[in-house]
PDB file of C-alpha atoms in Angstrom:
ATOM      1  CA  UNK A  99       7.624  13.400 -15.444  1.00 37.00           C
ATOM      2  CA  UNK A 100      11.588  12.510 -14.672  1.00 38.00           C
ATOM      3  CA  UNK A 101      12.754   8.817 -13.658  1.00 39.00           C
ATOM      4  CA  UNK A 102      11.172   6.117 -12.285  1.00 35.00           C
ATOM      5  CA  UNK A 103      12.854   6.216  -8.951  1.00 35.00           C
ATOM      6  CA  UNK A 104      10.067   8.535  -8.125  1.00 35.00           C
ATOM      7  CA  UNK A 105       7.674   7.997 -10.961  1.00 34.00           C
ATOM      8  CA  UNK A 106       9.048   8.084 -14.694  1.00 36.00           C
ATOM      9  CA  UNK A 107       9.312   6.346 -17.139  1.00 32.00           C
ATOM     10  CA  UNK A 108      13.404   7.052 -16.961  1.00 34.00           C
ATOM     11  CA  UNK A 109      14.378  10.597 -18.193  1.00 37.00           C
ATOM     12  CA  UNK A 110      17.687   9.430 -18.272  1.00 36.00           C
ATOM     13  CA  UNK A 111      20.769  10.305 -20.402  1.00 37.00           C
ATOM     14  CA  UNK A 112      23.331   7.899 -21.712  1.00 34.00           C
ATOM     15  CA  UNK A 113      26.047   6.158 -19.677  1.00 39.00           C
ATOM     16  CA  UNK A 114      25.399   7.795 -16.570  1.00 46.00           C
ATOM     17  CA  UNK A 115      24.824  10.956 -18.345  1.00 57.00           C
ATOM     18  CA  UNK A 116      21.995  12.467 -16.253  1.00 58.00           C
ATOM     19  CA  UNK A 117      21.240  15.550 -19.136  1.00 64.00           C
ATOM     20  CA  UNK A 118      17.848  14.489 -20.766  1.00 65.00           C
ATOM     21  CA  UNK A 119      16.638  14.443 -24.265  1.00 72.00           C
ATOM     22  CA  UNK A 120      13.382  14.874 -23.409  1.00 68.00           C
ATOM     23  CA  UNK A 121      12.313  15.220 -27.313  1.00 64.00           C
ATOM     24  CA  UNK A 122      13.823  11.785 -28.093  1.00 68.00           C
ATOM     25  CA  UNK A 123      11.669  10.533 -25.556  1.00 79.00           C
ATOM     26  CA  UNK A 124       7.951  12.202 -26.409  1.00 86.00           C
ATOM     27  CA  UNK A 125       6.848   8.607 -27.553  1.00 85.00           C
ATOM     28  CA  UNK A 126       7.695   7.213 -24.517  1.00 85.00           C
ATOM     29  CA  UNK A 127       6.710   9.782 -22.120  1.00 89.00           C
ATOM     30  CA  UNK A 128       3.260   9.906 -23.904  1.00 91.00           C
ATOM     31  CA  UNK A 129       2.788   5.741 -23.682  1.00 89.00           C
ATOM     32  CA  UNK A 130       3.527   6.278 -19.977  1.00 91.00           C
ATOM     33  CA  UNK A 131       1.155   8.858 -19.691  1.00 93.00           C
ATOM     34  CA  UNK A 132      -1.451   7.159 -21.264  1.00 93.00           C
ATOM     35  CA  UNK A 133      -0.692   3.895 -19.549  1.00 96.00           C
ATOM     36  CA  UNK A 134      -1.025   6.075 -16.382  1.00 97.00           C
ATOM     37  CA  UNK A 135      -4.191   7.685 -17.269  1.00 96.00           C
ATOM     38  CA  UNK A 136      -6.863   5.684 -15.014  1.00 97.00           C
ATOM     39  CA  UNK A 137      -4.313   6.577 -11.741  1.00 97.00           C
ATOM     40  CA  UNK A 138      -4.186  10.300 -13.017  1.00 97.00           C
ATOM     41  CA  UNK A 139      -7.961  10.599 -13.399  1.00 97.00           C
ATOM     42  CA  UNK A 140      -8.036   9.332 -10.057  1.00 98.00           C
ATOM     43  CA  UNK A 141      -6.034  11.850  -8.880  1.00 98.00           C
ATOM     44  CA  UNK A 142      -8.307  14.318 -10.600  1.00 98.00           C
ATOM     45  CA  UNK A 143     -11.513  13.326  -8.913  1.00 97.00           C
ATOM     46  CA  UNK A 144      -9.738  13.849  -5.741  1.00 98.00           C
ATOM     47  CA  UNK A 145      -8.761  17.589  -7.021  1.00 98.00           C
ATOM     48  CA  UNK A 146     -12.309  18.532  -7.924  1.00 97.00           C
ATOM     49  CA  UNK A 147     -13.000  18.061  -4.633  1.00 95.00           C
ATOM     50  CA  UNK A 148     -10.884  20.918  -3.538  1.00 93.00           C
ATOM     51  CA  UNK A 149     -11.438  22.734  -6.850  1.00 95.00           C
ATOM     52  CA  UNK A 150     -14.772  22.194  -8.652  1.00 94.00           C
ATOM     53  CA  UNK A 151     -14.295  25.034 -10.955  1.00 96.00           C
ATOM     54  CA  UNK A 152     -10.884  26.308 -11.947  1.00 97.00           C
ATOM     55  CA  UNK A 153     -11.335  29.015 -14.637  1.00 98.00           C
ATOM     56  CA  UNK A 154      -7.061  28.213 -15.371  1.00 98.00           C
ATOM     57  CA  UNK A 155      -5.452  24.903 -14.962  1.00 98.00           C
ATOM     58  CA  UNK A 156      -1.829  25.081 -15.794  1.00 98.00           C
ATOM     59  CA  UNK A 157       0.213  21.957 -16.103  1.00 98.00           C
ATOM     60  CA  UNK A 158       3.846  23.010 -15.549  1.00 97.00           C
ATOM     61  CA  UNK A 159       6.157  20.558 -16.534  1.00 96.00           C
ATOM     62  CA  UNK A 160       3.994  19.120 -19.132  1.00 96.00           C
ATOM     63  CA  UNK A 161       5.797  17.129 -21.753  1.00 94.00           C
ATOM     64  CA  UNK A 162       3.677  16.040 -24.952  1.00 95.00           C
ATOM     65  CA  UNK A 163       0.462  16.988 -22.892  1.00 96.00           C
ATOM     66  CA  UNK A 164      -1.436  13.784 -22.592  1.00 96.00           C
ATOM     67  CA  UNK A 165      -2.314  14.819 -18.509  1.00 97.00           C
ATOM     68  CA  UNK A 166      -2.724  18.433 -19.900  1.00 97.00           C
ATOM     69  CA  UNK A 167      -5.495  16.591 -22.508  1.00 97.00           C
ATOM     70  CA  UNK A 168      -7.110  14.755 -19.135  1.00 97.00           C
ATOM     71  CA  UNK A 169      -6.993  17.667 -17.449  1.00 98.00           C
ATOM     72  CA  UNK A 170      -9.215  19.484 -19.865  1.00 97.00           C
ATOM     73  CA  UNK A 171     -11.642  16.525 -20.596  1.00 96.00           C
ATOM     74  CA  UNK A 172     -12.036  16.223 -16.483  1.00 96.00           C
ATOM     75  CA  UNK A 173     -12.761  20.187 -16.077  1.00 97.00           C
ATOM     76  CA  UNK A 174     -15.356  21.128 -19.409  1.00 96.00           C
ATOM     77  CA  UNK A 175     -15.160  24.477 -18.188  1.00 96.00           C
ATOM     78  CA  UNK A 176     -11.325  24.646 -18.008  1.00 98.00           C
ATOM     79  CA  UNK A 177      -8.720  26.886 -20.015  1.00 98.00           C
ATOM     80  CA  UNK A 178      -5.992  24.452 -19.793  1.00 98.00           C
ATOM     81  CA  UNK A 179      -1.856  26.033 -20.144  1.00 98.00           C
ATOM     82  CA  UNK A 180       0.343  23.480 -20.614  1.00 98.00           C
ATOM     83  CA  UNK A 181       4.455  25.131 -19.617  1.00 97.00           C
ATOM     84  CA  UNK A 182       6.973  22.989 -20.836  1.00 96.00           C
ATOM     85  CA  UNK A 183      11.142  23.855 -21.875  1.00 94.00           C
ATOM     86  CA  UNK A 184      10.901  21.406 -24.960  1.00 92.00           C
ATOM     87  CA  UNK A 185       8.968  23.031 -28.274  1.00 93.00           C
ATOM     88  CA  UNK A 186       9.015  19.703 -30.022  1.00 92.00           C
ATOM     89  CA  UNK A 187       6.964  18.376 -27.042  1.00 94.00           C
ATOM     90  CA  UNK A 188       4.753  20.936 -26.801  1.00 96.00           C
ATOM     91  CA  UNK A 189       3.767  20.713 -30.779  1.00 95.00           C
ATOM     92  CA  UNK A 190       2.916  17.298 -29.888  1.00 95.00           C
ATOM     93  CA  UNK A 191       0.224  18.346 -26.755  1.00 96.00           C
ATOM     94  CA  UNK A 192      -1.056  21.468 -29.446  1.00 97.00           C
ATOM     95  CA  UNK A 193      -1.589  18.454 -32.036  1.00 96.00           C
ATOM     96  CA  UNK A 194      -2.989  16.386 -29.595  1.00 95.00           C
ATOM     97  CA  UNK A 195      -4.989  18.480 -27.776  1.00 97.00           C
ATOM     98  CA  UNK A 196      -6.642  19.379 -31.551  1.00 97.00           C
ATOM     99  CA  UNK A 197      -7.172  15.702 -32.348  1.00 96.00           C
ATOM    100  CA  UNK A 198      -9.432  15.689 -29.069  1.00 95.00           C
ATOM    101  CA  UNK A 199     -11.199  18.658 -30.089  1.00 96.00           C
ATOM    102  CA  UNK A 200      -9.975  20.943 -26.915  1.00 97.00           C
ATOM    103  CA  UNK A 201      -8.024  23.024 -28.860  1.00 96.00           C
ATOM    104  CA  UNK A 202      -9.891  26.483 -28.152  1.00 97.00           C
ATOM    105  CA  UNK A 203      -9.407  25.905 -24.792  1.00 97.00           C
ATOM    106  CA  UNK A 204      -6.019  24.715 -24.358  1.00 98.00           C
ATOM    107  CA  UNK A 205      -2.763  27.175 -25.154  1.00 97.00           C
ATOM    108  CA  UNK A 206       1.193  26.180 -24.744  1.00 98.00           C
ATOM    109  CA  UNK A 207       4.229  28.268 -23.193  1.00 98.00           C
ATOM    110  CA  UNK A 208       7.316  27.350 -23.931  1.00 97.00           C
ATOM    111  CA  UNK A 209      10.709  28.165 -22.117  1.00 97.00           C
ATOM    112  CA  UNK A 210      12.214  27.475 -18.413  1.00 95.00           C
ATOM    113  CA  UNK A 211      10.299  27.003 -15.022  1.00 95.00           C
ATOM    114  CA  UNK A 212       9.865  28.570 -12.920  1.00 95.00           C
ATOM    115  CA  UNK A 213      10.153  32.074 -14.472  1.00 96.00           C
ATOM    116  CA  UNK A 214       8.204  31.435 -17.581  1.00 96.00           C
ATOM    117  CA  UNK A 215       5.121  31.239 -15.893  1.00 97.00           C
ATOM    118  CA  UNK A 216       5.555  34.923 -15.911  1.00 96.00           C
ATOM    119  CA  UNK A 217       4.245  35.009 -18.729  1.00 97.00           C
ATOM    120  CA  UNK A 218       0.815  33.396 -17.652  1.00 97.00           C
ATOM    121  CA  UNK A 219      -1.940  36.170 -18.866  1.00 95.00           C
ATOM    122  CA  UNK A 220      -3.405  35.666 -15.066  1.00 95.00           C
ATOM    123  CA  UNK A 221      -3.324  33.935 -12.203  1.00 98.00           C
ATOM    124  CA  UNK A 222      -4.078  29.978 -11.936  1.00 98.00           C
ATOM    125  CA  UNK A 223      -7.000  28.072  -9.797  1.00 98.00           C
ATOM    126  CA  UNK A 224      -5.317  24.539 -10.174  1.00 98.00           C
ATOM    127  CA  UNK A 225      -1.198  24.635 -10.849  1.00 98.00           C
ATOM    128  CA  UNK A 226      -0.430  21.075 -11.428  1.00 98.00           C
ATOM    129  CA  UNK A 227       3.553  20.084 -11.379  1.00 97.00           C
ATOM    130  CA  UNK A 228       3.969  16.633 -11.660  1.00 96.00           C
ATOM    131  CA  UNK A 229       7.726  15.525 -11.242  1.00 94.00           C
ATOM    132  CA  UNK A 230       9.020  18.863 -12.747  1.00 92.00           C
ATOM    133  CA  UNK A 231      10.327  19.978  -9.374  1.00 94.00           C
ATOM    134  CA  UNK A 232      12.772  17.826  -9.003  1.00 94.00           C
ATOM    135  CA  UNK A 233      13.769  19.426 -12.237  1.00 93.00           C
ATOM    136  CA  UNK A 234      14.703  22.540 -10.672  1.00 92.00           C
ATOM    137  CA  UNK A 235      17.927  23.742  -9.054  1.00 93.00           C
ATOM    138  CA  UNK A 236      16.067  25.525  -6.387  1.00 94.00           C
ATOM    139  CA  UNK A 237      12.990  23.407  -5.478  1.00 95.00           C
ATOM    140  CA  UNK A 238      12.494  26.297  -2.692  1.00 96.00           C
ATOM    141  CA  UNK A 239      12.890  29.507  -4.998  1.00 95.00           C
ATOM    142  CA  UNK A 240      10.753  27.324  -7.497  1.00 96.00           C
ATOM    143  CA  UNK A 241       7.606  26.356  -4.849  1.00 97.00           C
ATOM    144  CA  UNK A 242       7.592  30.411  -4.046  1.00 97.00           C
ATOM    145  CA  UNK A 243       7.153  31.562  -7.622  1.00 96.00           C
ATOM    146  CA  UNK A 244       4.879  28.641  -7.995  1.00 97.00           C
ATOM    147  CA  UNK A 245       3.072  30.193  -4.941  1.00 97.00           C
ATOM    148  CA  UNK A 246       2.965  33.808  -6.596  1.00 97.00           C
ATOM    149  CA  UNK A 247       1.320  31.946  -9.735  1.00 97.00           C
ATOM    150  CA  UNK A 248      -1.493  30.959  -7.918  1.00 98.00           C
ATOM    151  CA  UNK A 249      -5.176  33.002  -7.507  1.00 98.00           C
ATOM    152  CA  UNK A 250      -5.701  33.701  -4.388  1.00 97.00           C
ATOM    153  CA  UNK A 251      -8.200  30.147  -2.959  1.00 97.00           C
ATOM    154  CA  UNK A 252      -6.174  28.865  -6.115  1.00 98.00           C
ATOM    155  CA  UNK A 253      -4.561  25.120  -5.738  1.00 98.00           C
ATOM    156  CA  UNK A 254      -0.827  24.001  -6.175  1.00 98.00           C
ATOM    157  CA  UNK A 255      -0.893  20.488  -6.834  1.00 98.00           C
ATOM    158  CA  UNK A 256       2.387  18.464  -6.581  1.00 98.00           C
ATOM    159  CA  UNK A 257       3.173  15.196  -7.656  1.00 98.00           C
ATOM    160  CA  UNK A 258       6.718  14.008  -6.283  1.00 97.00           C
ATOM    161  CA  UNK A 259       7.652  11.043  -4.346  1.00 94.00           C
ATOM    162  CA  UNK A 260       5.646   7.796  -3.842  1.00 96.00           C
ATOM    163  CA  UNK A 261       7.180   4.284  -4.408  1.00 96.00           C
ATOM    164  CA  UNK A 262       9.220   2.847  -7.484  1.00 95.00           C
ATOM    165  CA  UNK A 263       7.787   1.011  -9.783  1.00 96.00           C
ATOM    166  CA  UNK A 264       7.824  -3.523  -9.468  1.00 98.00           C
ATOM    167  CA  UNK A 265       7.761  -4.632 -12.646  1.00 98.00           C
ATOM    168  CA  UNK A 266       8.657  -8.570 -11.409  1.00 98.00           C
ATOM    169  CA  UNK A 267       8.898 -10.897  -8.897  1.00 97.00           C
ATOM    170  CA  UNK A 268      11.507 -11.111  -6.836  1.00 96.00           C
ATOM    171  CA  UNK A 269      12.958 -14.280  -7.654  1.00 97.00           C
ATOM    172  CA  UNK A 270      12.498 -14.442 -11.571  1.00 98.00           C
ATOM    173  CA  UNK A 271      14.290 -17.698 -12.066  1.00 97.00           C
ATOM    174  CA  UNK A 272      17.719 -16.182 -12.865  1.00 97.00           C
ATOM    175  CA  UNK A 273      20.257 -13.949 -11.772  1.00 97.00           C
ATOM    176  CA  UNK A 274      20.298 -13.040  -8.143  1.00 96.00           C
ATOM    177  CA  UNK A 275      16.782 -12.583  -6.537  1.00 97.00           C
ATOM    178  CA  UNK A 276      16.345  -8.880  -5.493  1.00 96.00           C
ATOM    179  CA  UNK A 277      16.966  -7.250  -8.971  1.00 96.00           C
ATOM    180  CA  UNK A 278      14.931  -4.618  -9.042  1.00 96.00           C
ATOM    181  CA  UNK A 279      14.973  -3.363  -5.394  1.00 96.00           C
ATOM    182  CA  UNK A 280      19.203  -2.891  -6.446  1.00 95.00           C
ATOM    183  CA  UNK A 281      18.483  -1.266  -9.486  1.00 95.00           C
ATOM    184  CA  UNK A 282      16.205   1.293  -7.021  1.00 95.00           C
ATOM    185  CA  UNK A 283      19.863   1.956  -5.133  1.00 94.00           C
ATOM    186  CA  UNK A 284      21.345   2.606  -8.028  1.00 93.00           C
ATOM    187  CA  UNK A 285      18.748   4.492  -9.723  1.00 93.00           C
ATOM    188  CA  UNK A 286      19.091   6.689  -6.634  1.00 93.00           C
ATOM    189  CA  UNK A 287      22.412   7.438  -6.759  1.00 93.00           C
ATOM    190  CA  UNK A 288      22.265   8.476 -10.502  1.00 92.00           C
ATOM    191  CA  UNK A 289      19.251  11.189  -8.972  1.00 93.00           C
ATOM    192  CA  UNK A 290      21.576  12.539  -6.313  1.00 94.00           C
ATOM    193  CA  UNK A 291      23.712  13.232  -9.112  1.00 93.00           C
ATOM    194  CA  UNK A 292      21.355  14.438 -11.543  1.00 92.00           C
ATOM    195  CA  UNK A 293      20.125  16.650  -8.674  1.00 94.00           C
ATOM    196  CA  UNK A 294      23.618  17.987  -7.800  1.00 95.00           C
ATOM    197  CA  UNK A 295      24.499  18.343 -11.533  1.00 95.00           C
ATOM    198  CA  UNK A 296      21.564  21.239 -11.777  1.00 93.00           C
ATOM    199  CA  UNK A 297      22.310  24.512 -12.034  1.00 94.00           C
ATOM    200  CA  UNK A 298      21.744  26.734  -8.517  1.00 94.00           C
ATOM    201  CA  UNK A 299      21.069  23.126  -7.046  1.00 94.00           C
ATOM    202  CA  UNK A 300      20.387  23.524  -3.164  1.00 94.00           C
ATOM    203  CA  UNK A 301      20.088  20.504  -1.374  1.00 93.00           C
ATOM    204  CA  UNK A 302      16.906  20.204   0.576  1.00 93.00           C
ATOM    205  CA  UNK A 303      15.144  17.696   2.763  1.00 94.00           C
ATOM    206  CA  UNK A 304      11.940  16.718   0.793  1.00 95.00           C
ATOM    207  CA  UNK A 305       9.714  17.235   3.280  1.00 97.00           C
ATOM    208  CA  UNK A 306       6.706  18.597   0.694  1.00 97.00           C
ATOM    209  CA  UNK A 307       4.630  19.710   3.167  1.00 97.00           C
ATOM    210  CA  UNK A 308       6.908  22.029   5.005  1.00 97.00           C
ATOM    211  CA  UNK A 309       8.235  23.309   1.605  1.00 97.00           C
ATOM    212  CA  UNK A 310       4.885  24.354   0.752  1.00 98.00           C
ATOM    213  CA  UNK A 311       4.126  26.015   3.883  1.00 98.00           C
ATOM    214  CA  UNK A 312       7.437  27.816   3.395  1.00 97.00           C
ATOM    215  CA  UNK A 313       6.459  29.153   0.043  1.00 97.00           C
ATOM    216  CA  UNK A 314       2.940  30.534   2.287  1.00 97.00           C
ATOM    217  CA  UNK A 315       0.665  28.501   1.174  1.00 98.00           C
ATOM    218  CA  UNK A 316      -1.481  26.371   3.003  1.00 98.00           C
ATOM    219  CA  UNK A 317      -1.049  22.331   2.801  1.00 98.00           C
ATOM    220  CA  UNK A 318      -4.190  20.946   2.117  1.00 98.00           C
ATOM    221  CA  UNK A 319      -3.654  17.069   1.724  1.00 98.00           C
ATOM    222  CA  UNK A 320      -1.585  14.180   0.502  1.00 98.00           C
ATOM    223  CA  UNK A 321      -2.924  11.426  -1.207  1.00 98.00           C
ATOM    224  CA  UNK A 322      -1.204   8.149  -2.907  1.00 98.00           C
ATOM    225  CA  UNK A 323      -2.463   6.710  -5.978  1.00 98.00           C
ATOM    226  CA  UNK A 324      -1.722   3.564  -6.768  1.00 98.00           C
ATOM    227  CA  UNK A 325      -1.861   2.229 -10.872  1.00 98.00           C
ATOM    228  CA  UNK A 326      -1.917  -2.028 -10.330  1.00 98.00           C
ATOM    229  CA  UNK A 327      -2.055  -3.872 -13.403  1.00 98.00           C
ATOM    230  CA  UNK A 328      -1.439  -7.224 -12.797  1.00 98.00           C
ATOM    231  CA  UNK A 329       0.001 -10.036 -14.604  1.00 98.00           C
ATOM    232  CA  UNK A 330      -0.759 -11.139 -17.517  1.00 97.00           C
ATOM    233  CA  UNK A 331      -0.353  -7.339 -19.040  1.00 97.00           C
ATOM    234  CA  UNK A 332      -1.261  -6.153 -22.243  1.00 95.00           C
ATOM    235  CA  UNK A 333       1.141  -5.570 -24.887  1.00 94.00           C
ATOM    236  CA  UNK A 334       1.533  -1.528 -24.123  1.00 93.00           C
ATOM    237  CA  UNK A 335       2.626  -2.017 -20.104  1.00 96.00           C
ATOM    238  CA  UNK A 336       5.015  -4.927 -21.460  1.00 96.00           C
ATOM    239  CA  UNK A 337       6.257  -2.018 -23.687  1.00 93.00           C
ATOM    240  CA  UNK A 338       6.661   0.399 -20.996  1.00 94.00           C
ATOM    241  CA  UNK A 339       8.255  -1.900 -18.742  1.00 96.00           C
ATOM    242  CA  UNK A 340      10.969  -2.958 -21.770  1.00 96.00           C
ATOM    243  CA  UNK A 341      11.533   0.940 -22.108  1.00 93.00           C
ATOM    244  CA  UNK A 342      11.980   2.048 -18.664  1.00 92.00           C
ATOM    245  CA  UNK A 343      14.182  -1.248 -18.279  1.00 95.00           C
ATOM    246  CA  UNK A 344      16.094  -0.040 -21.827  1.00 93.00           C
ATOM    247  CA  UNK A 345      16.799   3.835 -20.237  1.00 89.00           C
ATOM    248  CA  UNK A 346      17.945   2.131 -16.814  1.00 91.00           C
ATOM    249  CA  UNK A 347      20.785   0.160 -18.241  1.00 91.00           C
ATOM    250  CA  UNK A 348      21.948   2.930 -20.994  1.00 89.00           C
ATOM    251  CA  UNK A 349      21.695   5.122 -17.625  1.00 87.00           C
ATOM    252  CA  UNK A 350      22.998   2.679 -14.788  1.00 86.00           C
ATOM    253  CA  UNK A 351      24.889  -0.136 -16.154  1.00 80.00           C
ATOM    254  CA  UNK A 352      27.940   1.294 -14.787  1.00 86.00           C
ATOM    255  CA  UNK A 353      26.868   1.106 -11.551  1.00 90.00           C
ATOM    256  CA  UNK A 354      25.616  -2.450 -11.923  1.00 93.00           C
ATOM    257  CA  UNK A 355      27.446  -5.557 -11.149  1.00 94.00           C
ATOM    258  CA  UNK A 356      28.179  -8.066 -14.129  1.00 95.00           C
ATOM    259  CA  UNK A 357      25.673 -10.646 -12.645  1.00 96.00           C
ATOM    260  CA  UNK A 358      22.702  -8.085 -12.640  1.00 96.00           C
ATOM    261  CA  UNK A 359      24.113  -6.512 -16.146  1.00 96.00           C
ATOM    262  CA  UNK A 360      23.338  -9.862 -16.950  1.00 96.00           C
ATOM    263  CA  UNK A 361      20.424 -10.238 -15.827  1.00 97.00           C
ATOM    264  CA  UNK A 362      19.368  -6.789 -17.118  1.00 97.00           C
ATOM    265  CA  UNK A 363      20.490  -7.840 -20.735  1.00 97.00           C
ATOM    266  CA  UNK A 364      18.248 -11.042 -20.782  1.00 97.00           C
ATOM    267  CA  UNK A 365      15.422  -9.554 -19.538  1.00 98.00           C
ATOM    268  CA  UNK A 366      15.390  -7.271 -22.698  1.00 97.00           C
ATOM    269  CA  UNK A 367      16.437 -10.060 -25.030  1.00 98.00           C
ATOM    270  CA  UNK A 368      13.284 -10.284 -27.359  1.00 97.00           C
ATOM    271  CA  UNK A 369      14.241 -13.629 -28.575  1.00 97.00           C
ATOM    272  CA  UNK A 370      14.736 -14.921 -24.513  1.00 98.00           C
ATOM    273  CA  UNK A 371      11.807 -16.740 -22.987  1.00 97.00           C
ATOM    274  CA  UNK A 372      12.869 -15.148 -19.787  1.00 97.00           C
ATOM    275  CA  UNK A 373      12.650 -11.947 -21.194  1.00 98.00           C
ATOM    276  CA  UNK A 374      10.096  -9.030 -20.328  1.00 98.00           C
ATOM    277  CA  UNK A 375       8.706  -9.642 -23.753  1.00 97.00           C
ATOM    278  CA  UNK A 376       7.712 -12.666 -23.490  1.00 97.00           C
ATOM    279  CA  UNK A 377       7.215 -14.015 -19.369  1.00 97.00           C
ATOM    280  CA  UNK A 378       4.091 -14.458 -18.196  1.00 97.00           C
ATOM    281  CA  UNK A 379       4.725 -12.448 -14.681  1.00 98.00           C
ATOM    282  CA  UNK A 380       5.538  -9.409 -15.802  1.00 98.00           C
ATOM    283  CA  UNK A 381       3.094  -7.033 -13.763  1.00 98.00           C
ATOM    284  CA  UNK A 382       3.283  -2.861 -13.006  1.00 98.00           C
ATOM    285  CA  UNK A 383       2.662  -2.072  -9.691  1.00 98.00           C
ATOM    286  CA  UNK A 384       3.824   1.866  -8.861  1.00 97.00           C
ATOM    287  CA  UNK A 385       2.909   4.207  -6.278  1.00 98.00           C
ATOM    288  CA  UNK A 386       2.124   8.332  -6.880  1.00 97.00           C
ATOM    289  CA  UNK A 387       2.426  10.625  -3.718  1.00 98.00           C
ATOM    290  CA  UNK A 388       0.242  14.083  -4.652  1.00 98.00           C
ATOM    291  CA  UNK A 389       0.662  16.838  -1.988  1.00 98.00           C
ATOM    292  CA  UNK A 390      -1.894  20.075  -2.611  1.00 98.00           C
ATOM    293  CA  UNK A 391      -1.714  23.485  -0.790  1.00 98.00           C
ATOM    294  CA  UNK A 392      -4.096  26.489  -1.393  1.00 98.00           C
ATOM    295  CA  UNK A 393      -2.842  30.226  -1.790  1.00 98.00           C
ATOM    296  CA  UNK A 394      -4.547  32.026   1.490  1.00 97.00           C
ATOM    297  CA  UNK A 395      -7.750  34.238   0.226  1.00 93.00           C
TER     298      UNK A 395
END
């Protein structure tokens, strides 16, 4: 998870604050997630046909655990570890995983990646990091101990990149046309910064495939998935789309001008006609990159 630029629902702090409350946002993050689900099962199928079988799937970088939950209910014969830094999110996957009955096969770690998975009781067949990299000072260091996770045959799965989200058209009767493709340039500028802010950050050229090679495993594939609701949406993407808007301008206003601040504000107006609540065009259309890479036998 992280921000939408590449494929969250904003994990952003306040006022260009790029530190992230990731417990104030477990609603969110599990909406998203659950929004997200038919593209992420998707992406499972595709899996399965690398790795039919895996005796350990661990989700590092979970959050509240709702792909840890599809994991489980896409692989029956699955132990499922979901690794996350954030207790309060991970009582939320426990509780959830519970309420879908996978709870004897499905176990939480909590503390920091990449060293907590240390504490893994054995190697994993499927290691699934979904925008949790990015996360990382050292995305190089991290891929390597990521690597030494893995069974040997075993799968690292990694979901960073794609295409930001469109949310609406690009002329939406107000404001200057182009809205959201500027909010990308800013949103992208608040990442360099969140990236430079982390501790031990080293700046790397996000080439995925090389990285993984460099860790010694063995790139596999890449695959984009692509989740397309169209207008008219129901009420829960009109929700996500309000909330990802919401974290963008607490996050980015600064770095907008006052026409698109403007712009931003009616758009989240509930009482606007124009608003995301309420227009008729509102649509999600967003993008996931997955790149996989097997640990040599």
């Amino acid at each position: 998870m992280g921000h939408e630029h590449h494929g969250h629902s904003g994990r952003h702090g306040r006022s260009g604050d790029t530190a992230i409350d990731w417990a104030a946002m477990a609603l969110m993050l599990e909406s998203q997630a659950e929004l997200f689900a038919p593209l992420y099962k998707r992406v499972m199928a595709w899996l399965a046909q690398e790795t039919p079988e895996p005796g350990l799937i661990v989700d590092a970088g979970s959050g509240p655990g709702v792909v840890s939950g599809l994991f489980a209910e896409a692989y029956p014969g699955a132990r499922v570890v979901a690794v996350d830094g954030s207790g309060p999110l991970l009582e939320r996957a426990r509780a959830r995983a519970a309420r879908l009955g996978l709870a004897d096969r499905f176990g939480t770690i909590t503390g920091e990646l990449p060293d907590v998975l240390a504490e893994l009781d054995y190697p994993a067949d499927l290691l699934w990091a979904a925008n949790s990299l990015h996360h990382l000072g050292g995305q190089r260091a991290a891929l390597a101990a990521f690597a030494e996770r893995l069974a040997p045959g075993g799968t690292l799965a990694l979901l960073e990149g794609g295409l930001p989200a469109r949310f609406l058209p690009r002329d939406i009767g107000f404001g200057r046309p182009g809205f959201q493709a500027r909010l990308d340039a800013v949103e992208a500028e608040w990442f360099a910064r969140m990236r430079a802010e982390l501790p031990g950050a080293v700046a790397e050229a996000e080439d995925w495939p090389a990285l993984l090679t460099a860790a010694g495993l063995k790139h596999t594939g890449t695959r984009s998935f692509l989740l397309d609701l169209p207008a008219p949406v129901e009420d829960r993407a009109r929700t996500y789309v309000a909330a990802t808007l919401t974290r963008l301008r607490e996050a980015l206003a600064d770095g907008l001008d006052a026409d698109d601040r403007a712009t931003l504000d009616r758009l989240l107006d509930p009482e606007d006609e124009a608003s995301v609540h309420r227009r008729t065009d509102v649509f999600v259309l967003k993008a996931h990159t997955v790149y996989t890479a097997v640990r040599p036998v």
